[in-house]
């Protein structure tokens, strides 16, 4: 089960994402926004990030105009490793090496085809662990201070 959300800048792409997830049989909860009326990305990013950090959802996917605002906001939540990815390689590597649990994308930066390839790579790649666990552990330790 994954948590998804967007602001108005990502609303259209989120509709494409829900169609993709339904086609793939991937369960999701849509945290909004539910129209293209202007809204504030932290109002969506924080609830999605908190739900993922609480273990209610395995992953989060957040979309805004650039993906930047969503990633900044989501990364303020303890336990969240949100990755802004606009290429498939980064989406794969952030799962392998960073154990990212939230994917952020910019609807005004990439097209639908690339976006869905990024989503596919992110959702289907596991964390390598090992030395990378030591590194993510250092991030968690800093959060705990
Ligand atoms: C909204 O215009 C835009 O600022 C927002 O979607 C996002 O790109 C912020 O980072």
CSV table of C-alpha atoms and ligand atoms in Angstrom, one decimal:
chain,number,residue,atom,x,y,z
A,1,UNK,CA,0.0,0.0,0.0
A,2,UNK,CA,1.4,3.4,-0.9
A,3,UNK,CA,0.5,7.0,-0.1
A,4,UNK,CA,0.3,9.5,-2.9
A,5,UNK,CA,-0.2,13.2,-3.0
A,6,UNK,CA,0.3,16.3,-5.1
A,7,UNK,CA,-0.4,20.0,-5.1
A,8,UNK,CA,-2.1,21.8,-8.0
A,9,UNK,CA,1.1,21.7,-10.0
A,10,UNK,CA,1.1,17.9,-9.9
A,11,UNK,CA,-2.6,17.2,-9.9
A,12,UNK,CA,-2.8,16.1,-13.6
A,13,UNK,CA,0.2,13.8,-13.2
A,14,UNK,CA,-1.3,12.3,-10.0
A,15,UNK,CA,-4.4,11.4,-12.0
A,16,UNK,CA,-2.2,9.5,-14.4
A,17,UNK,CA,-0.4,7.9,-11.5
A,18,UNK,CA,-3.7,6.6,-10.0
A,19,UNK,CA,-4.6,5.1,-13.4
A,20,UNK,CA,-1.2,3.4,-13.5
A,21,UNK,CA,-1.4,2.0,-10.0
A,22,UNK,CA,-4.9,0.7,-10.6
A,23,UNK,CA,-3.8,-1.0,-13.8
A,24,UNK,CA,-0.9,-2.6,-11.9
A,25,UNK,CA,-3.1,-3.6,-9.0
A,26,UNK,CA,-1.1,-1.5,-6.5
A,27,UNK,CA,-3.2,-0.3,-3.6
A,28,UNK,CA,-2.9,3.4,-2.7
A,29,UNK,CA,-4.4,6.1,-0.6
A,30,UNK,CA,-4.7,9.5,-2.3
A,31,UNK,CA,-4.0,12.3,0.2
A,32,UNK,CA,-5.0,15.0,-2.3
A,33,UNK,CA,-5.1,17.6,-3.6
A,34,UNK,CA,-8.4,16.8,-5.4
A,35,UNK,CA,-8.6,19.7,-7.9
A,36,UNK,CA,-6.3,22.0,-9.8
A,37,UNK,CA,-7.1,24.9,-7.5
A,38,UNK,CA,-4.0,26.4,-6.0
A,39,UNK,CA,-2.9,24.9,-2.7
A,40,UNK,CA,0.2,24.7,-0.5
A,41,UNK,CA,2.5,21.6,-1.0
A,42,UNK,CA,3.4,21.2,2.7
A,43,UNK,CA,-0.3,20.6,3.5
A,44,UNK,CA,0.0,17.4,1.4
A,45,UNK,CA,3.6,16.5,1.8
A,46,UNK,CA,3.6,16.4,5.7
A,47,UNK,CA,0.5,14.1,6.1
A,48,UNK,CA,1.9,11.7,3.4
A,49,UNK,CA,5.3,11.7,5.1
A,50,UNK,CA,3.9,11.2,8.5
A,51,UNK,CA,1.8,8.3,7.4
A,52,UNK,CA,4.8,6.6,5.8
A,53,UNK,CA,7.0,7.3,8.8
A,54,UNK,CA,4.3,5.8,11.0
A,55,UNK,CA,4.5,2.6,9.0
A,56,UNK,CA,0.9,2.9,7.6
A,57,UNK,CA,2.3,2.9,4.0
A,58,UNK,CA,5.4,1.3,2.6
A,59,UNK,CA,6.2,4.2,0.3
A,60,UNK,CA,5.0,7.7,-0.6
A,61,UNK,CA,4.9,9.4,-4.0
A,62,UNK,CA,4.6,13.2,-4.0
A,63,UNK,CA,4.3,15.4,-7.1
A,64,UNK,CA,4.4,19.2,-7.3
A,65,UNK,CA,5.6,21.5,-10.1
A,66,UNK,CA,9.3,20.8,-9.6
A,67,UNK,CA,9.2,18.1,-6.9
A,68,UNK,CA,11.5,20.3,-4.9
A,69,UNK,CA,9.0,21.8,-2.4
A,70,UNK,CA,7.5,18.3,-1.8
A,71,UNK,CA,11.0,16.8,-1.1
A,72,UNK,CA,12.0,19.7,1.2
A,73,UNK,CA,8.8,19.4,3.2
A,74,UNK,CA,8.7,15.5,3.4
A,75,UNK,CA,12.3,15.4,4.6
A,76,UNK,CA,11.3,17.4,7.7
A,77,UNK,CA,9.5,14.4,9.0
A,78,UNK,CA,11.6,12.1,11.2
A,79,UNK,CA,12.2,8.7,9.5
A,80,UNK,CA,11.6,10.0,6.0
A,81,UNK,CA,14.2,9.8,3.2
A,82,UNK,CA,12.5,11.6,0.4
A,83,UNK,CA,14.3,11.5,-3.0
A,84,UNK,CA,13.7,14.0,-5.8
A,85,UNK,CA,14.2,11.9,-9.0
A,86,UNK,CA,13.9,12.9,-12.6
A,87,UNK,CA,15.7,9.9,-14.1
A,88,UNK,CA,15.4,6.2,-13.8
A,89,UNK,CA,19.0,5.6,-12.6
A,90,UNK,CA,18.5,7.9,-9.6
A,91,UNK,CA,15.2,6.3,-8.7
A,92,UNK,CA,16.8,2.9,-8.7
A,93,UNK,CA,19.9,4.0,-6.9
A,94,UNK,CA,18.0,5.9,-4.2
A,95,UNK,CA,16.3,2.6,-3.3
A,96,UNK,CA,19.5,0.5,-3.5
A,97,UNK,CA,21.7,2.9,-1.6
A,98,UNK,CA,19.6,5.4,0.4
A,99,UNK,CA,16.6,3.2,1.2
A,100,UNK,CA,14.4,6.1,0.2
A,101,UNK,CA,10.8,5.8,1.3
A,102,UNK,CA,9.3,8.7,-0.5
A,103,UNK,CA,9.7,9.5,-4.2
A,104,UNK,CA,9.2,13.2,-5.3
A,105,UNK,CA,8.8,14.3,-8.9
A,106,UNK,CA,8.1,17.5,-10.7
A,107,UNK,CA,5.2,17.5,-13.2
A,108,UNK,CA,6.6,20.6,-14.9
A,109,UNK,CA,10.0,18.9,-15.4
A,110,UNK,CA,9.3,15.5,-16.9
A,111,UNK,CA,6.7,13.8,-19.1
A,112,UNK,CA,4.3,11.0,-18.3
A,113,UNK,CA,6.4,8.2,-19.9
A,114,UNK,CA,9.5,8.9,-17.9
A,115,UNK,CA,7.5,9.6,-14.7
A,116,UNK,CA,6.0,6.1,-14.9
A,117,UNK,CA,9.3,4.5,-15.6
A,118,UNK,CA,10.7,6.3,-12.5
A,119,UNK,CA,7.8,5.1,-10.4
A,120,UNK,CA,8.3,1.5,-11.6
A,121,UNK,CA,12.0,1.6,-10.8
A,122,UNK,CA,11.4,3.1,-7.4
A,123,UNK,CA,8.7,0.6,-6.4
A,124,UNK,CA,10.4,-2.5,-7.7
A,125,UNK,CA,14.0,-2.0,-6.3
A,126,UNK,CA,15.1,-3.1,-2.9
A,127,UNK,CA,17.6,-1.7,-0.4
A,128,UNK,CA,21.1,-3.2,-0.7
A,129,UNK,CA,21.8,-2.8,3.1
A,130,UNK,CA,25.4,-3.6,4.2
A,131,UNK,CA,27.5,-0.5,4.1
A,132,UNK,CA,24.5,1.6,3.1
A,133,UNK,CA,22.8,0.7,6.3
A,134,UNK,CA,25.7,2.2,8.2
A,135,UNK,CA,25.2,5.4,6.3
A,136,UNK,CA,21.4,5.6,6.6
A,137,UNK,CA,22.0,4.7,10.3
A,138,UNK,CA,24.1,7.9,10.7
A,139,UNK,CA,21.2,9.9,9.3
A,140,UNK,CA,18.8,8.3,11.8
A,141,UNK,CA,21.2,8.9,14.6
A,142,UNK,CA,21.3,12.6,13.7
A,143,UNK,CA,17.5,12.7,13.7
A,144,UNK,CA,17.4,11.1,17.1
A,145,UNK,CA,19.7,13.8,18.7
B,1,LIG,C1,3.5,25.8,-7.4
B,1,LIG,O1,3.4,26.9,-8.3
B,1,LIG,C2,4.9,25.3,-7.3
B,1,LIG,O2,5.6,26.3,-6.6
B,1,LIG,C3,4.9,24.0,-6.6
B,1,LIG,O3,4.2,23.1,-7.3
B,1,LIG,C4,6.3,23.4,-6.5
B,1,LIG,O4,7.0,23.4,-7.7
B,1,LIG,C5,7.1,23.9,-5.4
B,1,LIG,O5,8.3,23.4,-5.1
